[in-house]
Amino acid sequence: MRTLTTRLHSAAVLALLPLLALTACGSGDTGGTATVGAQASPAPTDDPVAAVRKVDSVAALLPADVRTSGTLRVGSSIGFPPGAYYPNGTDKAPAGQDIDLADAVAKVLGVKLERQDASFETILPALGSGKYDFGTGNFGVTSERLKTIDFVTYINDGQGFAVKKGNTELTSKVTDLTRLCGLTIGTGAGTTFEATLTAQKGVCAEAGKKPYDVKVYSENAATLTALQQGRIDVIMSTINGLRHQAAQPASQTSFLGEYHRLDVGFAFKKGSPLTKAFQAAVNELIKDGTYARILKKWGTSASAIERSRINPPEHT
C-alpha cells in the first residue's frame, strides 16, 4: 500500500477503513491510514447507548457463570462504516452500528465486553474453539452457516453491488448474475458474497457467455483501491456498506442496489447458552426505542427488524 498514490490511498481509506491493526495494508502500517480516516469520516456524536440500563429479568437469562464473571469476550471484525470502523485511528475505540448494538445489549445484560479485533474470516471458526463467546461483523444468516453457528438477529442487510462512478457496462440494479459475465468482481474473504459468487459461477457457461472472475481481498480498502485502479470492474459487499460508501464523494463509486437480502446477527457456537439472553436484550432495545435511535444514528433505519429471532431460515 505504500506505493499507492496519496489520492488513491486517501480515497480508499475514506470509504473502507482497514479491517484491523494486524492486517491493515498487509504491512502493519496503520498510523497514516487511521489519520486520514479520522479526518474524512468522523463518527456521529450522539450516544443513544448512554441511557441504556440493566434489565434484571433479561440478565437472569444468562448462564450463572456469566452472571458471576460479569464479562463476555467478543470477536469483532472492524471493517468500514456504518457497521464498525476506526474513526480516530486503530489506537482508539472503534465505532459503528455493530459496536453500538453490542454495547447496548451488554448494558441490558449487565455485563462488560472484552472486545478483541479479528479478521472477518477467522471469527466464526474461533467460536467453536471457545476463543470468543460471540462474534460481530455483519454476519449474514445462511443455511450453510446455520449448520455450525447459532445466530441472534439484529438487522436485515444483505448483498449488493457497486461500480466506479462513470461505469457504462453496469448502470442499473443487478438482479441476475449473468449480468456480470466477462467481468471481474472483487469481494471479501470468507463472506457470503464469495460463497454466492463461487456457487453460481456456472451460470455464465449455461448462458453461453464468458465466465466472470472473482478476486478475493482480506481488507476492504484493498477492494476499493482495486476498483479505482481498474483491476476489478465491480464490488460485491453489504448493502449498507456500499450505500454509505457511495455517499462519500471521494470514493467515486455508484451503488447498484440490492441483490439479495439477509438477516444479520450476533454469532455464537452451536448450542450456545447465550442466545436466549441476547434475543431478549435485542427485543428490549427494540421495545424501549434505543434500537431505532442507533439505526437512525448510522443511517440504517431501512434495515430495521420488528423482533429478534434465533436461527431464522435464510431468505430465499
PDB file of C-alpha atoms in Angstrom:
ATOM      1  CA  MET A   1       0.000   0.000   0.000  1.00  0.00           C
ATOM      2  CA  ARG A   2       2.965   2.355   0.494  1.00  0.00           C
ATOM      3  CA  THR A   3       3.376   2.538  -3.278  1.00  0.00           C
ATOM      4  CA  LEU A   4      -0.159   3.807  -3.982  1.00  0.00           C
ATOM      5  CA  THR A   5      -0.610   7.446  -4.780  1.00  0.00           C
ATOM      6  CA  THR A   6      -1.783   9.721  -1.983  1.00  0.00           C
ATOM      7  CA  ARG A   7      -5.050  10.346  -3.814  1.00  0.00           C
ATOM      8  CA  LEU A   8      -5.953   6.671  -4.093  1.00  0.00           C
ATOM      9  CA  HIS A   9      -4.799   5.895  -0.576  1.00  0.00           C
ATOM     10  CA  SER A  10      -6.902   8.666   0.916  1.00  0.00           C
ATOM     11  CA  ALA A  11      -9.999   7.789  -1.085  1.00  0.00           C
ATOM     12  CA  ALA A  12      -9.725   4.134  -0.200  1.00  0.00           C
ATOM     13  CA  VAL A  13      -9.423   4.813   3.487  1.00  0.00           C
ATOM     14  CA  LEU A  14     -12.237   7.344   3.444  1.00  0.00           C
ATOM     15  CA  ALA A  15     -14.849   4.805   2.470  1.00  0.00           C
ATOM     16  CA  LEU A  16     -13.435   1.487   3.596  1.00  0.00           C
ATOM     17  CA  LEU A  17     -11.051   1.613   6.539  1.00  0.00           C
ATOM     18  CA  PRO A  18      -8.615  -1.266   7.154  1.00  0.00           C
ATOM     19  CA  LEU A  19     -10.081  -4.258   8.912  1.00  0.00           C
ATOM     20  CA  LEU A  20      -7.730  -4.283  11.875  1.00  0.00           C
ATOM     21  CA  ALA A  21      -4.289  -3.256  13.026  1.00  0.00           C
ATOM     22  CA  LEU A  22      -2.686  -6.633  12.388  1.00  0.00           C
ATOM     23  CA  THR A  23      -3.553  -6.779   8.690  1.00  0.00           C
ATOM     24  CA  ALA A  24      -4.078  -3.186   7.598  1.00  0.00           C
ATOM     25  CA  CYS A  25      -2.367  -2.668   4.230  1.00  0.00           C
ATOM     26  CA  GLY A  26      -0.688  -6.042   4.668  1.00  0.00           C
ATOM     27  CA  SER A  27       2.275  -4.407   6.408  1.00  0.00           C
ATOM     28  CA  GLY A  28       1.097  -3.304   9.823  1.00  0.00           C
ATOM     29  CA  ASP A  29       1.379   0.327   8.711  1.00  0.00           C
ATOM     30  CA  THR A  30      -1.803   1.768  10.181  1.00  0.00           C
ATOM     31  CA  GLY A  31      -0.830   5.169  11.511  1.00  0.00           C
ATOM     32  CA  GLY A  32      -1.303   7.145   8.297  1.00  0.00           C
ATOM     33  CA  THR A  33      -4.481   5.393   7.243  1.00  0.00           C
ATOM     34  CA  ALA A  34      -6.080   5.948  10.619  1.00  0.00           C
ATOM     35  CA  THR A  35      -5.355   9.683  10.446  1.00  0.00           C
ATOM     36  CA  VAL A  36      -6.874  10.091   7.001  1.00  0.00           C
ATOM     37  CA  GLY A  37      -9.926   8.086   8.000  1.00  0.00           C
ATOM     38  CA  ALA A  38     -10.439  10.142  11.126  1.00  0.00           C
ATOM     39  CA  GLN A  39     -10.332  13.400   9.192  1.00  0.00           C
ATOM     40  CA  ALA A  40     -12.604  12.224   6.415  1.00  0.00           C
ATOM     41  CA  SER A  41     -15.226  10.128   8.166  1.00  0.00           C
ATOM     42  CA  PRO A  42     -15.877  11.221  11.756  1.00  0.00           C
ATOM     43  CA  ALA A  43     -18.361   9.257  13.816  1.00  0.00           C
ATOM     44  CA  PRO A  44     -21.748  10.804  14.684  1.00  0.00           C
ATOM     45  CA  THR A  45     -21.601  12.475  18.086  1.00  0.00           C
ATOM     46  CA  ASP A  46     -24.943  11.378  19.561  1.00  0.00           C
ATOM     47  CA  ASP A  47     -24.837   8.459  22.008  1.00  0.00           C
ATOM     48  CA  PRO A  48     -28.111   6.529  22.267  1.00  0.00           C
ATOM     49  CA  VAL A  49     -26.333   3.789  24.247  1.00  0.00           C
ATOM     50  CA  ALA A  50     -25.525   6.085  27.185  1.00  0.00           C
ATOM     51  CA  ALA A  51     -29.010   5.867  28.692  1.00  0.00           C
ATOM     52  CA  VAL A  52     -29.324   2.080  28.484  1.00  0.00           C
ATOM     53  CA  ARG A  53     -29.625   0.339  31.851  1.00  0.00           C
ATOM     54  CA  LYS A  54     -29.545  -3.255  33.062  1.00  0.00           C
ATOM     55  CA  VAL A  55     -32.852  -5.123  32.869  1.00  0.00           C
ATOM     56  CA  ASP A  56     -32.834  -7.730  35.618  1.00  0.00           C
ATOM     57  CA  SER A  57     -35.399 -10.036  34.019  1.00  0.00           C
ATOM     58  CA  VAL A  58     -33.304 -10.213  30.840  1.00  0.00           C
ATOM     59  CA  ALA A  59     -29.987 -10.541  32.661  1.00  0.00           C
ATOM     60  CA  ALA A  60     -31.441 -13.500  34.575  1.00  0.00           C
ATOM     61  CA  LEU A  61     -31.446 -15.448  31.291  1.00  0.00           C
ATOM     62  CA  LEU A  62     -27.642 -15.507  31.259  1.00  0.00           C
ATOM     63  CA  PRO A  63     -25.855 -18.631  32.489  1.00  0.00           C
ATOM     64  CA  ALA A  64     -24.842 -18.421  36.152  1.00  0.00           C
ATOM     65  CA  ASP A  65     -21.121 -18.394  35.367  1.00  0.00           C
ATOM     66  CA  VAL A  66     -21.505 -15.381  33.081  1.00  0.00           C
ATOM     67  CA  ARG A  67     -23.540 -13.515  35.690  1.00  0.00           C
ATOM     68  CA  THR A  68     -20.770 -14.235  38.190  1.00  0.00           C
ATOM     69  CA  SER A  69     -17.866 -13.211  35.952  1.00  0.00           C
ATOM     70  CA  GLY A  70     -19.720 -10.218  34.532  1.00  0.00           C
ATOM     71  CA  THR A  71     -17.787 -10.327  31.250  1.00  0.00           C
ATOM     72  CA  LEU A  72     -18.182 -11.674  27.727  1.00  0.00           C
ATOM     73  CA  ARG A  73     -15.472 -11.985  25.075  1.00  0.00           C
ATOM     74  CA  VAL A  74     -16.481 -10.711  21.647  1.00  0.00           C
ATOM     75  CA  GLY A  75     -14.541 -11.189  18.438  1.00  0.00           C
ATOM     76  CA  SER A  76     -15.165  -8.084  16.323  1.00  0.00           C
ATOM     77  CA  SER A  77     -14.425  -7.567  12.653  1.00  0.00           C
ATOM     78  CA  ILE A  78     -13.698  -3.858  12.290  1.00  0.00           C
ATOM     79  CA  GLY A  79     -14.292  -3.191   8.621  1.00  0.00           C
ATOM     80  CA  PHE A  80     -15.964   0.009   7.411  1.00  0.00           C
ATOM     81  CA  PRO A  81     -18.828   2.342   8.252  1.00  0.00           C
ATOM     82  CA  PRO A  82     -21.617   2.135   9.112  1.00  0.00           C
ATOM     83  CA  GLY A  83     -21.022  -1.327  10.621  1.00  0.00           C
ATOM     84  CA  ALA A  84     -17.728  -0.954  12.507  1.00  0.00           C
ATOM     85  CA  TYR A  85     -14.636   1.147  11.803  1.00  0.00           C
ATOM     86  CA  TYR A  86     -11.920   3.294  13.378  1.00  0.00           C
ATOM     87  CA  PRO A  87     -12.881   6.968  13.049  1.00  0.00           C
ATOM     88  CA  ASN A  88      -9.954   8.132  15.201  1.00  0.00           C
ATOM     89  CA  GLY A  89      -7.231   5.602  14.456  1.00  0.00           C
ATOM     90  CA  THR A  90      -6.663   1.993  15.418  1.00  0.00           C
ATOM     91  CA  ASP A  91      -5.262   3.015  18.806  1.00  0.00           C
ATOM     92  CA  LYS A  92      -8.668   4.474  19.716  1.00  0.00           C
ATOM     93  CA  ALA A  93     -12.029   2.796  20.246  1.00  0.00           C
ATOM     94  CA  PRO A  94     -13.948   1.587  17.177  1.00  0.00           C
ATOM     95  CA  ALA A  95     -17.380   2.989  16.304  1.00  0.00           C
ATOM     96  CA  GLY A  96     -20.348   1.918  14.234  1.00  0.00           C
ATOM     97  CA  GLN A  97     -23.741   0.286  14.274  1.00  0.00           C
ATOM     98  CA  ASP A  98     -22.403  -3.135  15.322  1.00  0.00           C
ATOM     99  CA  ILE A  99     -20.369  -1.565  18.128  1.00  0.00           C
ATOM    100  CA  ASP A 100     -23.343   0.389  19.487  1.00  0.00           C
ATOM    101  CA  LEU A 101     -25.710  -2.571  19.319  1.00  0.00           C
ATOM    102  CA  ALA A 102     -23.270  -4.923  21.061  1.00  0.00           C
ATOM    103  CA  ASP A 103     -22.560  -2.326  23.752  1.00  0.00           C
ATOM    104  CA  ALA A 104     -26.288  -1.700  24.271  1.00  0.00           C
ATOM    105  CA  VAL A 105     -27.020  -5.423  24.596  1.00  0.00           C
ATOM    106  CA  ALA A 106     -24.194  -5.743  27.124  1.00  0.00           C
ATOM    107  CA  LYS A 107     -25.667  -2.930  29.211  1.00  0.00           C
ATOM    108  CA  VAL A 108     -29.117  -4.552  29.213  1.00  0.00           C
ATOM    109  CA  LEU A 109     -27.462  -7.788  30.352  1.00  0.00           C
ATOM    110  CA  GLY A 110     -25.340  -6.028  32.967  1.00  0.00           C
ATOM    111  CA  VAL A 111     -22.019  -7.333  31.618  1.00  0.00           C
ATOM    112  CA  LYS A 112     -18.805  -5.838  30.309  1.00  0.00           C
ATOM    113  CA  LEU A 113     -17.422  -6.709  26.881  1.00  0.00           C
ATOM    114  CA  GLU A 114     -13.838  -7.739  26.278  1.00  0.00           C
ATOM    115  CA  ARG A 115     -13.586  -6.822  22.605  1.00  0.00           C
ATOM    116  CA  GLN A 116     -10.878  -8.453  20.506  1.00  0.00           C
ATOM    117  CA  ASP A 117     -10.358  -7.294  16.925  1.00  0.00           C
ATOM    118  CA  ALA A 118     -10.158 -10.166  14.466  1.00  0.00           C
ATOM    119  CA  SER A 119     -10.271 -10.615  10.707  1.00  0.00           C
ATOM    120  CA  PHE A 120     -13.730 -11.443   9.410  1.00  0.00           C
ATOM    121  CA  GLU A 121     -12.916 -14.925   8.118  1.00  0.00           C
ATOM    122  CA  THR A 122     -11.386 -16.091  11.429  1.00  0.00           C
ATOM    123  CA  ILE A 123     -14.219 -15.262  13.820  1.00  0.00           C
ATOM    124  CA  LEU A 124     -16.785 -17.974  13.058  1.00  0.00           C
ATOM    125  CA  PRO A 125     -14.257 -20.835  13.240  1.00  0.00           C
ATOM    126  CA  ALA A 126     -12.917 -19.411  16.535  1.00  0.00           C
ATOM    127  CA  LEU A 127     -16.354 -19.546  18.169  1.00  0.00           C
ATOM    128  CA  GLY A 128     -16.288 -23.326  18.202  1.00  0.00           C
ATOM    129  CA  SER A 129     -12.926 -23.379  19.965  1.00  0.00           C
ATOM    130  CA  GLY A 130     -14.214 -21.100  22.724  1.00  0.00           C
ATOM    131  CA  LYS A 131     -11.883 -18.226  21.923  1.00  0.00           C
ATOM    132  CA  TYR A 132     -14.849 -15.841  21.845  1.00  0.00           C
ATOM    133  CA  ASP A 133     -18.274 -16.009  23.483  1.00  0.00           C
ATOM    134  CA  PHE A 134     -19.822 -14.360  20.427  1.00  0.00           C
ATOM    135  CA  GLY A 135     -18.848 -12.547  17.269  1.00  0.00           C
ATOM    136  CA  THR A 136     -19.851  -9.430  15.360  1.00  0.00           C
ATOM    137  CA  GLY A 137     -19.027  -8.462  11.787  1.00  0.00           C
ATOM    138  CA  ASN A 138     -22.248  -8.117   9.806  1.00  0.00           C
ATOM    139  CA  PHE A 139     -22.543 -11.908   9.702  1.00  0.00           C
ATOM    140  CA  GLY A 140     -25.394 -12.901   7.386  1.00  0.00           C
ATOM    141  CA  VAL A 141     -27.583 -15.853   8.290  1.00  0.00           C
ATOM    142  CA  THR A 142     -27.208 -18.576   5.649  1.00  0.00           C
ATOM    143  CA  SER A 143     -28.261 -22.208   5.528  1.00  0.00           C
ATOM    144  CA  GLU A 144     -24.621 -23.285   5.380  1.00  0.00           C
ATOM    145  CA  ARG A 145     -23.597 -21.247   8.408  1.00  0.00           C
ATOM    146  CA  LEU A 146     -26.589 -22.466  10.422  1.00  0.00           C
ATOM    147  CA  LYS A 147     -25.070 -25.951  10.355  1.00  0.00           C
ATOM    148  CA  THR A 148     -22.315 -24.860  12.735  1.00  0.00           C
ATOM    149  CA  ILE A 149     -23.298 -21.405  14.068  1.00  0.00           C
ATOM    150  CA  ASP A 150     -26.197 -20.033  16.110  1.00  0.00           C
ATOM    151  CA  PHE A 151     -27.434 -16.532  15.286  1.00  0.00           C
ATOM    152  CA  VAL A 152     -29.423 -13.892  17.153  1.00  0.00           C
ATOM    153  CA  THR A 153     -30.623 -11.394  14.560  1.00  0.00           C
ATOM    154  CA  TYR A 154     -30.417  -7.619  14.918  1.00  0.00           C
ATOM    155  CA  ILE A 155     -30.749  -6.155  11.396  1.00  0.00           C
ATOM    156  CA  ASN A 156     -31.741  -7.120   7.881  1.00  0.00           C
ATOM    157  CA  ASP A 157     -28.951  -6.189   5.467  1.00  0.00           C
ATOM    158  CA  GLY A 158     -27.634  -8.332   2.642  1.00  0.00           C
ATOM    159  CA  GLN A 159     -25.770  -8.334  -0.648  1.00  0.00           C
ATOM    160  CA  GLY A 160     -25.333  -5.575  -3.183  1.00  0.00           C
ATOM    161  CA  PHE A 161     -23.029  -4.300  -5.929  1.00  0.00           C
ATOM    162  CA  ALA A 162     -21.130  -1.091  -6.631  1.00  0.00           C
ATOM    163  CA  VAL A 163     -19.069   0.147  -9.574  1.00  0.00           C
ATOM    164  CA  LYS A 164     -16.709   3.007 -10.206  1.00  0.00           C
ATOM    165  CA  LYS A 165     -18.594   6.193 -10.943  1.00  0.00           C
ATOM    166  CA  GLY A 166     -18.944   6.644 -14.685  1.00  0.00           C
ATOM    167  CA  ASN A 167     -19.026   2.902 -15.417  1.00  0.00           C
ATOM    168  CA  THR A 168     -21.029   2.296 -18.599  1.00  0.00           C
ATOM    169  CA  GLU A 169     -21.241  -1.531 -18.530  1.00  0.00           C
ATOM    170  CA  LEU A 170     -23.277  -1.763 -15.333  1.00  0.00           C
ATOM    171  CA  THR A 171     -25.633   1.133 -14.812  1.00  0.00           C
ATOM    172  CA  SER A 172     -28.654  -0.463 -13.157  1.00  0.00           C
ATOM    173  CA  LYS A 173     -29.563  -2.941 -10.437  1.00  0.00           C
ATOM    174  CA  VAL A 174     -28.052  -6.415 -10.795  1.00  0.00           C
ATOM    175  CA  THR A 175     -30.856  -8.958 -10.434  1.00  0.00           C
ATOM    176  CA  ASP A 176     -29.181 -11.798 -12.321  1.00  0.00           C
ATOM    177  CA  LEU A 177     -25.529 -12.814 -12.023  1.00  0.00           C
ATOM    178  CA  THR A 178     -25.353 -13.309 -15.799  1.00  0.00           C
ATOM    179  CA  ARG A 179     -25.116  -9.505 -15.897  1.00  0.00           C
ATOM    180  CA  LEU A 180     -21.601  -9.985 -14.514  1.00  0.00           C
ATOM    181  CA  CYS A 181     -20.397 -12.430 -17.168  1.00  0.00           C
ATOM    182  CA  GLY A 182     -16.996 -11.415 -18.534  1.00  0.00           C
ATOM    183  CA  LEU A 183     -16.358  -9.002 -15.667  1.00  0.00           C
ATOM    184  CA  THR A 184     -14.025  -9.173 -12.674  1.00  0.00           C
ATOM    185  CA  ILE A 185     -15.679  -8.947  -9.263  1.00  0.00           C
ATOM    186  CA  GLY A 186     -13.908  -8.013  -6.041  1.00  0.00           C
ATOM    187  CA  THR A 187     -15.202  -9.187  -2.682  1.00  0.00           C
ATOM    188  CA  GLY A 188     -14.157 -10.106   0.854  1.00  0.00           C
ATOM    189  CA  ALA A 189     -12.594 -13.357   2.024  1.00  0.00           C
ATOM    190  CA  GLY A 190     -14.863 -15.751   3.891  1.00  0.00           C
ATOM    191  CA  THR A 191     -18.018 -13.754   3.133  1.00  0.00           C
ATOM    192  CA  THR A 192     -21.458 -14.723   1.852  1.00  0.00           C
ATOM    193  CA  PHE A 193     -20.515 -12.755  -1.255  1.00  0.00           C
ATOM    194  CA  GLU A 194     -17.580 -15.030  -2.008  1.00  0.00           C
ATOM    195  CA  ALA A 195     -19.770 -18.091  -1.362  1.00  0.00           C
ATOM    196  CA  THR A 196     -22.559 -16.826  -3.647  1.00  0.00           C
ATOM    197  CA  LEU A 197     -20.200 -15.965  -6.493  1.00  0.00           C
ATOM    198  CA  THR A 198     -18.407 -19.301  -6.220  1.00  0.00           C
ATOM    199  CA  ALA A 199     -21.614 -21.341  -6.084  1.00  0.00           C
ATOM    200  CA  GLN A 200     -23.151 -19.546  -9.076  1.00  0.00           C
ATOM    201  CA  LYS A 201     -20.075 -19.351 -11.282  1.00  0.00           C
ATOM    202  CA  GLY A 202     -21.561 -21.808 -13.792  1.00  0.00           C
ATOM    203  CA  VAL A 203     -24.446 -19.501 -14.751  1.00  0.00           C
ATOM    204  CA  CYS A 204     -22.384 -17.785 -17.418  1.00  0.00           C
ATOM    205  CA  ALA A 205     -21.442 -21.027 -19.185  1.00  0.00           C
ATOM    206  CA  GLU A 206     -25.076 -22.093 -19.060  1.00  0.00           C
ATOM    207  CA  ALA A 207     -25.990 -18.809 -20.745  1.00  0.00           C
ATOM    208  CA  GLY A 208     -23.276 -19.263 -23.362  1.00  0.00           C
ATOM    209  CA  LYS A 209     -21.268 -16.340 -22.026  1.00  0.00           C
ATOM    210  CA  LYS A 210     -17.715 -15.784 -20.831  1.00  0.00           C
ATOM    211  CA  PRO A 211     -17.438 -16.558 -17.083  1.00  0.00           C
ATOM    212  CA  TYR A 212     -16.910 -13.835 -14.532  1.00  0.00           C
ATOM    213  CA  ASP A 213     -13.716 -13.770 -12.498  1.00  0.00           C
ATOM    214  CA  VAL A 214     -13.646 -13.343  -8.717  1.00  0.00           C
ATOM    215  CA  LYS A 215     -10.829 -11.664  -6.817  1.00  0.00           C
ATOM    216  CA  VAL A 216     -10.898 -12.004  -3.039  1.00  0.00           C
ATOM    217  CA  TYR A 217      -9.403  -9.427  -0.676  1.00  0.00           C
ATOM    218  CA  SER A 218      -8.764  -9.681   3.049  1.00  0.00           C
ATOM    219  CA  GLU A 219      -9.281  -5.965   3.625  1.00  0.00           C
ATOM    220  CA  ASN A 220     -11.931  -3.628   2.309  1.00  0.00           C
ATOM    221  CA  ALA A 221      -9.612  -0.744   1.468  1.00  0.00           C
ATOM    222  CA  ALA A 222      -7.763  -3.004  -0.962  1.00  0.00           C
ATOM    223  CA  THR A 223     -11.019  -3.895  -2.707  1.00  0.00           C
ATOM    224  CA  LEU A 224     -11.905  -0.258  -3.272  1.00  0.00           C
ATOM    225  CA  THR A 225      -8.406   0.572  -4.456  1.00  0.00           C
ATOM    226  CA  ALA A 226      -8.591  -2.290  -6.970  1.00  0.00           C
ATOM    227  CA  LEU A 227     -11.847  -0.824  -8.296  1.00  0.00           C
ATOM    228  CA  GLN A 228     -10.371   2.657  -8.607  1.00  0.00           C
ATOM    229  CA  GLN A 229      -7.330   1.312 -10.444  1.00  0.00           C
ATOM    230  CA  GLY A 230      -9.419  -0.754 -12.851  1.00  0.00           C
ATOM    231  CA  ARG A 231      -8.179  -4.149 -11.643  1.00  0.00           C
ATOM    232  CA  ILE A 232     -11.778  -5.148 -10.896  1.00  0.00           C
ATOM    233  CA  ASP A 233     -14.995  -3.984 -12.524  1.00  0.00           C
ATOM    234  CA  VAL A 234     -17.454  -4.296  -9.656  1.00  0.00           C
ATOM    235  CA  ILE A 235     -17.547  -4.785  -5.868  1.00  0.00           C
ATOM    236  CA  MET A 236     -19.942  -7.168  -4.129  1.00  0.00           C
ATOM    237  CA  SER A 237     -20.421  -6.317  -0.449  1.00  0.00           C
ATOM    238  CA  THR A 238     -23.023  -5.294   2.125  1.00  0.00           C
ATOM    239  CA  ILE A 239     -25.984  -3.166   1.096  1.00  0.00           C
ATOM    240  CA  ASN A 240     -25.497  -0.689   3.930  1.00  0.00           C
ATOM    241  CA  GLY A 241     -21.735  -0.524   3.493  1.00  0.00           C
ATOM    242  CA  LEU A 242     -21.871   0.110  -0.243  1.00  0.00           C
ATOM    243  CA  ARG A 243     -24.658   2.658   0.146  1.00  0.00           C
ATOM    244  CA  HIS A 244     -22.628   4.535   2.767  1.00  0.00           C
ATOM    245  CA  GLN A 245     -19.504   4.325   0.621  1.00  0.00           C
ATOM    246  CA  ALA A 246     -21.257   5.763  -2.430  1.00  0.00           C
ATOM    247  CA  ALA A 247     -22.399   8.725  -0.341  1.00  0.00           C
ATOM    248  CA  GLN A 248     -18.746   9.717   0.247  1.00  0.00           C
ATOM    249  CA  PRO A 249     -17.679  11.847  -2.761  1.00  0.00           C
ATOM    250  CA  ALA A 250     -14.022  10.797  -2.602  1.00  0.00           C
ATOM    251  CA  SER A 251     -14.876   7.111  -3.020  1.00  0.00           C
ATOM    252  CA  GLN A 252     -16.104   7.763  -6.594  1.00  0.00           C
ATOM    253  CA  THR A 253     -18.448   4.753  -6.556  1.00  0.00           C
ATOM    254  CA  SER A 254     -22.061   4.199  -7.585  1.00  0.00           C
ATOM    255  CA  PHE A 255     -24.290   1.813  -5.637  1.00  0.00           C
ATOM    256  CA  LEU A 256     -26.243  -0.515  -7.922  1.00  0.00           C
ATOM    257  CA  GLY A 257     -28.861  -1.525  -5.384  1.00  0.00           C
ATOM    258  CA  GLU A 258     -29.773  -4.677  -3.523  1.00  0.00           C
ATOM    259  CA  TYR A 259     -29.187  -8.154  -4.882  1.00  0.00           C
ATOM    260  CA  HIS A 260     -30.200 -10.440  -2.007  1.00  0.00           C
ATOM    261  CA  ARG A 261     -31.423  -9.615   1.490  1.00  0.00           C
ATOM    262  CA  LEU A 262     -30.036 -11.497   4.501  1.00  0.00           C
ATOM    263  CA  ASP A 263     -30.773 -11.388   8.201  1.00  0.00           C
ATOM    264  CA  VAL A 264     -27.670 -10.352  10.125  1.00  0.00           C
ATOM    265  CA  GLY A 265     -26.947 -11.405  13.673  1.00  0.00           C
ATOM    266  CA  PHE A 266     -24.638 -11.906  16.590  1.00  0.00           C
ATOM    267  CA  ALA A 267     -22.848 -15.207  16.016  1.00  0.00           C
ATOM    268  CA  PHE A 268     -22.371 -17.974  18.617  1.00  0.00           C
ATOM    269  CA  LYS A 269     -21.062 -21.521  18.683  1.00  0.00           C
ATOM    270  CA  LYS A 270     -23.767 -24.102  18.039  1.00  0.00           C
ATOM    271  CA  GLY A 271     -25.791 -24.777  21.164  1.00  0.00           C
ATOM    272  CA  SER A 272     -24.598 -21.648  22.978  1.00  0.00           C
ATOM    273  CA  PRO A 273     -26.499 -20.928  26.238  1.00  0.00           C
ATOM    274  CA  LEU A 274     -26.269 -17.185  25.485  1.00  0.00           C
ATOM    275  CA  THR A 275     -28.727 -16.911  22.609  1.00  0.00           C
ATOM    276  CA  LYS A 276     -31.964 -16.521  24.597  1.00  0.00           C
ATOM    277  CA  ALA A 277     -30.482 -13.735  26.714  1.00  0.00           C
ATOM    278  CA  PHE A 278     -29.184 -11.896  23.645  1.00  0.00           C
ATOM    279  CA  GLN A 279     -32.510 -12.259  21.834  1.00  0.00           C
ATOM    280  CA  ALA A 280     -34.361 -10.853  24.842  1.00  0.00           C
ATOM    281  CA  ALA A 281     -31.872  -7.984  25.112  1.00  0.00           C
ATOM    282  CA  VAL A 282     -32.265  -7.007  21.446  1.00  0.00           C
ATOM    283  CA  ASN A 283     -36.053  -7.136  21.795  1.00  0.00           C
ATOM    284  CA  GLU A 284     -35.817  -4.958  24.916  1.00  0.00           C
ATOM    285  CA  LEU A 285     -33.845  -2.373  22.921  1.00  0.00           C
ATOM    286  CA  ILE A 286     -36.442  -2.511  20.141  1.00  0.00           C
ATOM    287  CA  LYS A 287     -39.242  -2.017  22.678  1.00  0.00           C
ATOM    288  CA  ASP A 288     -37.691   0.944  24.504  1.00  0.00           C
ATOM    289  CA  GLY A 289     -36.683   2.784  21.305  1.00  0.00           C
ATOM    290  CA  THR A 290     -32.902   2.544  21.732  1.00  0.00           C
ATOM    291  CA  TYR A 291     -32.647   0.252  18.717  1.00  0.00           C
ATOM    292  CA  ALA A 292     -34.369   2.742  16.410  1.00  0.00           C
ATOM    293  CA  ARG A 293     -32.138   5.563  17.670  1.00  0.00           C
ATOM    294  CA  ILE A 294     -28.971   3.541  16.991  1.00  0.00           C
ATOM    295  CA  LEU A 295     -30.049   2.731  13.436  1.00  0.00           C
ATOM    296  CA  LYS A 296     -31.051   6.353  12.817  1.00  0.00           C
ATOM    297  CA  LYS A 297     -27.614   7.470  14.047  1.00  0.00           C
ATOM    298  CA  TRP A 298     -25.896   5.258  11.457  1.00  0.00           C
ATOM    299  CA  GLY A 299     -28.347   5.807   8.603  1.00  0.00           C
ATOM    300  CA  THR A 300     -29.546   2.203   8.534  1.00  0.00           C
ATOM    301  CA  SER A 301     -33.190   2.557   9.571  1.00  0.00           C
ATOM    302  CA  ALA A 302     -34.271   0.779   6.368  1.00  0.00           C
ATOM    303  CA  SER A 303     -32.625  -2.362   7.767  1.00  0.00           C
ATOM    304  CA  ALA A 304     -34.656  -2.389  10.992  1.00  0.00           C
ATOM    305  CA  ILE A 305     -36.299  -5.613  12.170  1.00  0.00           C
ATOM    306  CA  GLU A 306     -39.502  -5.851  14.195  1.00  0.00           C
ATOM    307  CA  ARG A 307     -38.155  -8.513  16.558  1.00  0.00           C
ATOM    308  CA  SER A 308     -35.004 -10.527  17.052  1.00  0.00           C
ATOM    309  CA  ARG A 309     -35.021 -14.197  16.138  1.00  0.00           C
ATOM    310  CA  ILE A 310     -32.784 -17.136  16.883  1.00  0.00           C
ATOM    311  CA  ASN A 311     -31.624 -19.058  13.795  1.00  0.00           C
ATOM    312  CA  PRO A 312     -34.226 -17.920  11.244  1.00  0.00           C
ATOM    313  CA  PRO A 313     -34.072 -19.666   7.864  1.00  0.00           C
ATOM    314  CA  GLU A 314     -32.077 -17.994   5.131  1.00  0.00           C
ATOM    315  CA  HIS A 315     -34.044 -15.616   2.919  1.00  0.00           C
ATOM    316  CA  THR A 316     -34.878 -17.161  -0.427  1.00  0.00           C
TER     317      THR A 316
END
